[in-house]
Amino acid sequence: MVRPPSVDSLAHSLETSGLPHQLRVEAARRSIANNDHGNAARYAKEILDDLLQPVINGTGVIIHTNLGRSPLRPERSQRDAYRYSNLEIDLKSGKRDSRNKRVGSLLAGYIGAQSAIIVNNGASAIFLVLAAHALGRSVIISRGELVEIGGGFRIPEVLASAGVQLVEVGTTNKTRLKDYETAAKNSEAALILKVHSSNYRMTGFVESVPVSQLGSLGIPVVFDIGSGLLDEAAPWMGWPKPSWLKDEPGARQSLAAGADLVTFSGDKLLGGPQAGIIAGRREMVETCARHPLYRALRPGNLVLEAMGATLFAYLDNRADELPLWRMAKLKVDELKTRAERIGVGRPAPLRAAIGGGSLPGQELDSFGIALKGDLTAKLRQLEIPVVARMEGSDTVIDLRTVDPSDDDYLRRSIQSLT
Ligand SMILES: *Cc1c(COP(=O)(O)O)cnc(C)c1O
């Protein structure tokens, strides 16, 4: 009987696999355990495929939750050195200070809030607001806004797990100011919570109360606007703003209309890293920042740096350079030219979406490449995986979400498949 090779020598033979040493050893072990050491390279490939890695988004969904939502183009640091930052130190006094001060105040300044803090995601933002302001008390919310956001995040369950009692008002389709007034009189509610219907639309016989009218009830109003559109006017999209943005509440306008706090995601329409933001009245934001849960929900250096760079783009009137807005602004003609230049498959008109559970039903005209048959699995197996979608019996790759510098790679890899 031939003895199998040692784990060491097999791992050594995988040196060109692109895996770090320990994972080469793991691949070698697996292949030996399966009596399949002749195929060790296949086990290495399996491990490689499971790692977090860059992919090409050919779906046309700009904010694709499964592909990491808003794409980032990390700016290269001018200094190629150990990457420390003044995360929690005041450079003037040398004393420790808050990690939220720098990025939080940039953000607050841009949207006209007295103060803002950043947490790990939009869900943490709502959770922290409720825990810090309404623990053991009640919160008034319209029955039309008891929504599920996605990933099983259901507003009624979030309230319950934050130790808050729900006071539902109105009906599924209609809630009037009178409903809120009655509830405000009959309960000692800590907050009124308004939740934007990010991922669905109600049409027909519907009525809801705008945030501007809720301020009159003498109870602080928290508006979960969801997507993090910083400014409804969206000046970075040019004028007039695109029709698909018309129903999306902006952080700046919601505060100006009377919300005491707004909460939103950093990686939906804001176009930054995964984060959640709580912004508004200073003492209410500070109560959140002082709450013990904040310590568990605060983001680290990498997120704050990326958020800082994203906000710089807005403050510098360069928001149209953020990948999210750049993709949203692309002209169909430009995409068509690229599809023709790639020259494989059939150039095809397509419909793209903003996505990320925002702007339901709103699609953008787009253009891409159609390929006969189902090639989606093969495309995902490429060296740089390409995520495409099916349309009828064709595989389609929407170029709106593909960086132009990847067009060449697309051509070569499609040629290799067909
Ligand atoms: C997306 C969304 C959330 C959750 O934000 P995450 O950043 O995904 O945690 C909360 N509320 C609304 C209205 C949303 O659209």
Short mmCIF file of N, CA and C in Angstrom, two decimals, residues 173 190 273:
data_model
loop_
_atom_site.label_atom_id
_atom_site.label_comp_id
_atom_site.label_asym_id
_atom_site.label_seq_id
_atom_site.Cartn_x
_atom_site.Cartn_y
_atom_site.Cartn_z
N ASN A 173 -54.25 51.25 7.06
CA ASN A 173 -54.16 52.17 5.92
C ASN A 173 -54.34 53.64 6.31
N ALA A 190 -43.34 57.92 26.30
CA ALA A 190 -42.04 58.58 26.32
C ALA A 190 -41.71 59.18 24.96
N PRO A 273 -20.08 53.40 4.80
CA PRO A 273 -19.89 52.06 5.35
C PRO A 273 -21.10 51.63 6.18
#
